[in-house]
Coordinates of C-alpha atoms in Angstrom, one line a residue:
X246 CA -1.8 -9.4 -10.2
X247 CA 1.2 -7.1 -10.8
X248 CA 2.2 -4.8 -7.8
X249 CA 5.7 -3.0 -6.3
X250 CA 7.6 -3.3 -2.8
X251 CA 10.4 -1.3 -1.8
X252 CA 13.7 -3.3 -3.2
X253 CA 16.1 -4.7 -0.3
X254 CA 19.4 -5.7 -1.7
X255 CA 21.3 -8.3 -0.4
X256 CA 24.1 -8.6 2.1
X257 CA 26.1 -10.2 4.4
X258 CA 24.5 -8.0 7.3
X259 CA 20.9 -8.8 6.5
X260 CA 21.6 -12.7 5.8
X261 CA 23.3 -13.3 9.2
X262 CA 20.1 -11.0 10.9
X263 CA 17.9 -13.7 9.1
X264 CA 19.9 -16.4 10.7
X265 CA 19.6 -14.9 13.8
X266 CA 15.9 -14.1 13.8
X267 CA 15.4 -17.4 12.5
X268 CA 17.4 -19.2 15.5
X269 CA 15.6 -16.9 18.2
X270 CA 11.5 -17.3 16.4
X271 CA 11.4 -20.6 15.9
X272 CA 8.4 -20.2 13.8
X273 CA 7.8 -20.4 10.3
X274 CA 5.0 -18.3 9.8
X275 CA 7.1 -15.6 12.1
X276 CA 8.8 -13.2 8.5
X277 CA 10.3 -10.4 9.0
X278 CA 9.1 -8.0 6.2
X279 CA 10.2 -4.4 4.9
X280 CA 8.8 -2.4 7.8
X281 CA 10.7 -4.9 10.6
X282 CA 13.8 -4.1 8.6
X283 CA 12.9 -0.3 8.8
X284 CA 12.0 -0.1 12.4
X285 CA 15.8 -1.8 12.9
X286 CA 17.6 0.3 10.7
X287 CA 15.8 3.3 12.4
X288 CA 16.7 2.1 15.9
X289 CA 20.5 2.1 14.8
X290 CA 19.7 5.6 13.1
X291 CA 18.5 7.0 16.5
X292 CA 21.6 5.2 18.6
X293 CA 23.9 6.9 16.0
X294 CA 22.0 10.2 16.3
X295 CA 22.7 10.0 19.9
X296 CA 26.1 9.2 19.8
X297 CA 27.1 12.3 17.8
X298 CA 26.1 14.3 21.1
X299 CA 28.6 15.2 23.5
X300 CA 28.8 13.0 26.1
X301 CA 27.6 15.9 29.3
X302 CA 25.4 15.8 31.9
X303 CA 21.7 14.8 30.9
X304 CA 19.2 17.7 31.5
X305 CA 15.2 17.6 31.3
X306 CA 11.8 19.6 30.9
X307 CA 9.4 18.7 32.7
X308 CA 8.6 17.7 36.9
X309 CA 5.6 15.3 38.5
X310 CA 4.2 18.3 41.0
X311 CA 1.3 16.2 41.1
X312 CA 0.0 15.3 44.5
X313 CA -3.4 13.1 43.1
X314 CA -2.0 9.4 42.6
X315 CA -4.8 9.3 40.0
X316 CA -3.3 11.7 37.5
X317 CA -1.1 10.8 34.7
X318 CA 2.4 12.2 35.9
X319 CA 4.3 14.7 33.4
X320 CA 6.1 13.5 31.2
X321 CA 10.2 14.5 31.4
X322 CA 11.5 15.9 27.6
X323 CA 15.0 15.6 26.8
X324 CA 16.6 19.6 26.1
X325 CA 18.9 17.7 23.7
X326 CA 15.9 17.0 22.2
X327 CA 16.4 19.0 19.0
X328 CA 19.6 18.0 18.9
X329 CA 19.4 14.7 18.3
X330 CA 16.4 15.2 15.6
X331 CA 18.9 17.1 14.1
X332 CA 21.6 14.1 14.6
X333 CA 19.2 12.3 13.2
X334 CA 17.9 14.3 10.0
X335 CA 21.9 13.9 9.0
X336 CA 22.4 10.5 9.3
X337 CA 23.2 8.0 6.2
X338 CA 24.7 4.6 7.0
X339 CA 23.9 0.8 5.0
X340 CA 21.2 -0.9 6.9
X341 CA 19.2 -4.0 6.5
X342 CA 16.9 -2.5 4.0
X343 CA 19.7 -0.3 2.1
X344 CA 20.7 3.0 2.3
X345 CA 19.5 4.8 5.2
X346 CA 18.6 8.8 4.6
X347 CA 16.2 10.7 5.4
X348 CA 15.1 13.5 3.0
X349 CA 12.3 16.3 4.8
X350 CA 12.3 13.9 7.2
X351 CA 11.2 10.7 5.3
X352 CA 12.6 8.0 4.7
X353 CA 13.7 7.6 0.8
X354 CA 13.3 4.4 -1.4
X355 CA 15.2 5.1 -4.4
X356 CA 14.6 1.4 -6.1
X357 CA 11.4 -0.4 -6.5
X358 CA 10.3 -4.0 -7.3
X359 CA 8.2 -4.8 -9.7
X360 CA 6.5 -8.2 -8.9
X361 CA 4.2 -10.4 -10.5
X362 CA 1.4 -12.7 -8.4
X363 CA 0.6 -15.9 -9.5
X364 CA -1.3 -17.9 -7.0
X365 CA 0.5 -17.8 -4.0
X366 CA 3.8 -17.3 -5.5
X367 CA 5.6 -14.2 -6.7
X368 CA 8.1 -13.4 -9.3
X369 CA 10.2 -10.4 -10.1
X370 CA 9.8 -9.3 -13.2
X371 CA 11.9 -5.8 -13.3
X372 CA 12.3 -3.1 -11.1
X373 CA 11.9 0.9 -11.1
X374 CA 13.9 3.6 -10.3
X375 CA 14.3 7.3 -9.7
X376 CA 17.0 7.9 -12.3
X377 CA 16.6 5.0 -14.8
X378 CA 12.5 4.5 -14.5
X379 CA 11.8 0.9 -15.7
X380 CA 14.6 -1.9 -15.6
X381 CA 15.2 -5.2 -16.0
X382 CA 18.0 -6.8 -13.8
X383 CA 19.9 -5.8 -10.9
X384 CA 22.3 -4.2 -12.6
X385 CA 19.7 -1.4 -13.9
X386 CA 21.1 -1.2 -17.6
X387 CA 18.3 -3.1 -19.6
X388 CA 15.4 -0.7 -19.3
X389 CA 12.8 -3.8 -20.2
X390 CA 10.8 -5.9 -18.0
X391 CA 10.2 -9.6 -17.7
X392 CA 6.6 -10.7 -19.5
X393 CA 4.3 -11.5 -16.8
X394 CA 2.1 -14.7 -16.2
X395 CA -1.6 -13.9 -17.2
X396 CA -4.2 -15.9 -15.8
X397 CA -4.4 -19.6 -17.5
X398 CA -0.4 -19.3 -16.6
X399 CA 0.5 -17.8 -20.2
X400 CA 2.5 -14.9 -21.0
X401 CA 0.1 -14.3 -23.7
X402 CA -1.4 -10.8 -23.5
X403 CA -5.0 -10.8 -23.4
X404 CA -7.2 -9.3 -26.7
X405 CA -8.7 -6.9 -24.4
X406 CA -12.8 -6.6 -24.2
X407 CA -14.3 -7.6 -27.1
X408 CA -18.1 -5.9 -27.5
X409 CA -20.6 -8.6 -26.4
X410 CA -22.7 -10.0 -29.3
X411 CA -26.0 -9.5 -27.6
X412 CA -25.2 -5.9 -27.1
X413 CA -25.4 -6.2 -23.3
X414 CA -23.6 -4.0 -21.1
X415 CA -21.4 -4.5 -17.9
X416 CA -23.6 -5.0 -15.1
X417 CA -21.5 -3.4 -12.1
X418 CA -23.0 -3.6 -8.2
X419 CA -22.3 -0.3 -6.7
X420 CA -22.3 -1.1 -2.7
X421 CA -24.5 2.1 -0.9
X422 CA -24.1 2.0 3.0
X423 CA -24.4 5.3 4.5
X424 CA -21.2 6.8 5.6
X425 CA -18.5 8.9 3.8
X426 CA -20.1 10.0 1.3
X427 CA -17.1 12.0 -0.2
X428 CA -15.5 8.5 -1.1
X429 CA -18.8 7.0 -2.8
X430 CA -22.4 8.4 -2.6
X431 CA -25.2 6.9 -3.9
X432 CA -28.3 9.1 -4.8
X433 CA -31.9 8.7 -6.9
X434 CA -33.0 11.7 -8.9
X435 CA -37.2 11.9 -7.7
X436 CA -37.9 12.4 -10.9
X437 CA -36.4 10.5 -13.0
X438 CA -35.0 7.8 -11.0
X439 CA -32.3 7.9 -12.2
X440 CA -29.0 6.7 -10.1
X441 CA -26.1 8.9 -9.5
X442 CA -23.6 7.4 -8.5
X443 CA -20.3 10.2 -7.3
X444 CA -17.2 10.2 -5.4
X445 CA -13.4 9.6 -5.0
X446 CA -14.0 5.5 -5.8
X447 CA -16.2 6.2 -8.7
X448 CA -13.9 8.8 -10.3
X449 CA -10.9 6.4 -9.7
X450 CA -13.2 3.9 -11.6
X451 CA -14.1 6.2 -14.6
X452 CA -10.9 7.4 -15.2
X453 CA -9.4 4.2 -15.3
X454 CA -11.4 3.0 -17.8
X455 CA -10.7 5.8 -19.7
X456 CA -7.0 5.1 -20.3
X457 CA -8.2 1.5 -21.5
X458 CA -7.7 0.9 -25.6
X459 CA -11.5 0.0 -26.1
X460 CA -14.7 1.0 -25.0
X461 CA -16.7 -0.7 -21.9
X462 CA -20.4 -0.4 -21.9
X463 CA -21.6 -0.5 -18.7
X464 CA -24.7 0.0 -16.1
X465 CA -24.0 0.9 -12.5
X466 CA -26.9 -0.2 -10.1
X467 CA -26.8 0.4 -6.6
X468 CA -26.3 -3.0 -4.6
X469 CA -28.9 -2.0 -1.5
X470 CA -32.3 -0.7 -2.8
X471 CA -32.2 3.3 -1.4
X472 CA -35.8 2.5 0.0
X473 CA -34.0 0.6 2.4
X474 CA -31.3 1.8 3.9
X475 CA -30.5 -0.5 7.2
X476 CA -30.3 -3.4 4.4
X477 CA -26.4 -4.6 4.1
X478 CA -27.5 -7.1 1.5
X479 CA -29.8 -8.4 -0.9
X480 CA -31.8 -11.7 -0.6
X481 CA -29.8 -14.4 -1.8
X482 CA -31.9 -14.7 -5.0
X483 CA -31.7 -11.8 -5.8
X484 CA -27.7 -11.7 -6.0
X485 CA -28.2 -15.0 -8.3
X486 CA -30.1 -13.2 -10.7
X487 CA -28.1 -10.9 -11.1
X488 CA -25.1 -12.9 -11.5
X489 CA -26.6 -14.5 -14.1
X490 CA -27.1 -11.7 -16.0
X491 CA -23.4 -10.6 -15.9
X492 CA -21.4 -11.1 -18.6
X493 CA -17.8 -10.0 -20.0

């Protein structure tokens, strides 16, 4: 399985955070990932924000006139308010997870990893990046990557599909539960019988196998019968058969 994260280079600041977080969660399975590091840096980003305000008498929007104990009260706004949005919008500063900016109000990750899953374990195999694209190392000059581990632990690249002797196609189970049909719908022409099978998923699908180097015959068949609608499954010997009959 190949995937990206957003990269978070090291430092002396995040290490002794880790230590910290560490000595305070004693836990194992307790990790701080990329979105704790993001939801720290942008608590420092708001406290700097605030800081750049002068330091005057605090004034707010907003009174509880209500007399009924059983109603939510009003909640008081802040007139610095815009202000410090705007405090914030300019701030730029090293956090835990890098350089802190925000750019039309989000935040930017200008590097990417590249990793590679094997098992449980992962391995960084290159990284990406707004100015260079793909590289290899963290010093962003070799614009290669690292082989990754197929399955069978080889950095062989598979042959591809290779057309089935037998002729037989690709037998794909197409889940139909009614629902949003703009992501996947499932329908039977009445006279022909024909499945048609349309959506965001299925197109996704298709043109995925379009950018492939060899062709994929395949048959799409509806997993739930469309006679029976309030099924969520078929009958156990049924999915057997039809496991049998699927080959790549």
């Amino acid at each position: 399985v190949l995937g990206i994260r957003p990269y978070i280079p090291q430092s002396k600041g995040l290490e002794n955070f880790k230590r910290k977080w560490q000595s305070r969660i004693h836990s194992s399975s307790t990790k701080l990932n990329i979105f704790g590091y993001w939801a720290y840096d942008t608590i420092w980003a708001l406290a700097k924000a605030v800081e750049m305000i002068p330091q005057e008498s605090s004034s707010v929007n907003g009174e509880n006139h209500h007399r009924n104990t059983s109603q939510f009260p009003v909640i008081k706004v802040s007139k610095r308010g815009k202000t410090i949005l705007n405090g914030l919008l300019k701030t730029k500063f090293k956090g835990l997870s890098g350089d802190f900016s925000l750019v039309g109000g989000q935040l930017q990750s200008s590097t990417f990893e590249i990793i590679n899953v094997i098992d449980n374990e992962e391995k960084v195999i290159g990284y990406w990046t707004l100015e260079n694209g793909f590289v290899y190392g963290k010093s962003m000059s070799k614009y290669e990557l690292k082989p990754p581990i197929w399955p069978g632990n080889t950095k062989d690249k598979p042959k591809g599909w290779t057309t089935p002797i037998g002729g037989k196609k690709l037998s794909i189970a197409v889940p139909h539960k009614p629902g949003f049909e703009a992501y996947l719908k499932v329908a039977q022409d009445p006279y022909t019988k024909e499945f048609i099978i349309t959506g965001f998923s299925h197109d996704v699908f298709e043109e995925a196998l379009a950018l492939l180097s060899f062709p994929v015959p395949r048959n799409l068949s509806p997993l739930v019968p469309m006679e029976e609608h309030m099924m969520s499954f078929f009958p156990m010997s049924k999915i057997r058969h039809m496991m049998l009959q699927w080959e790549i």
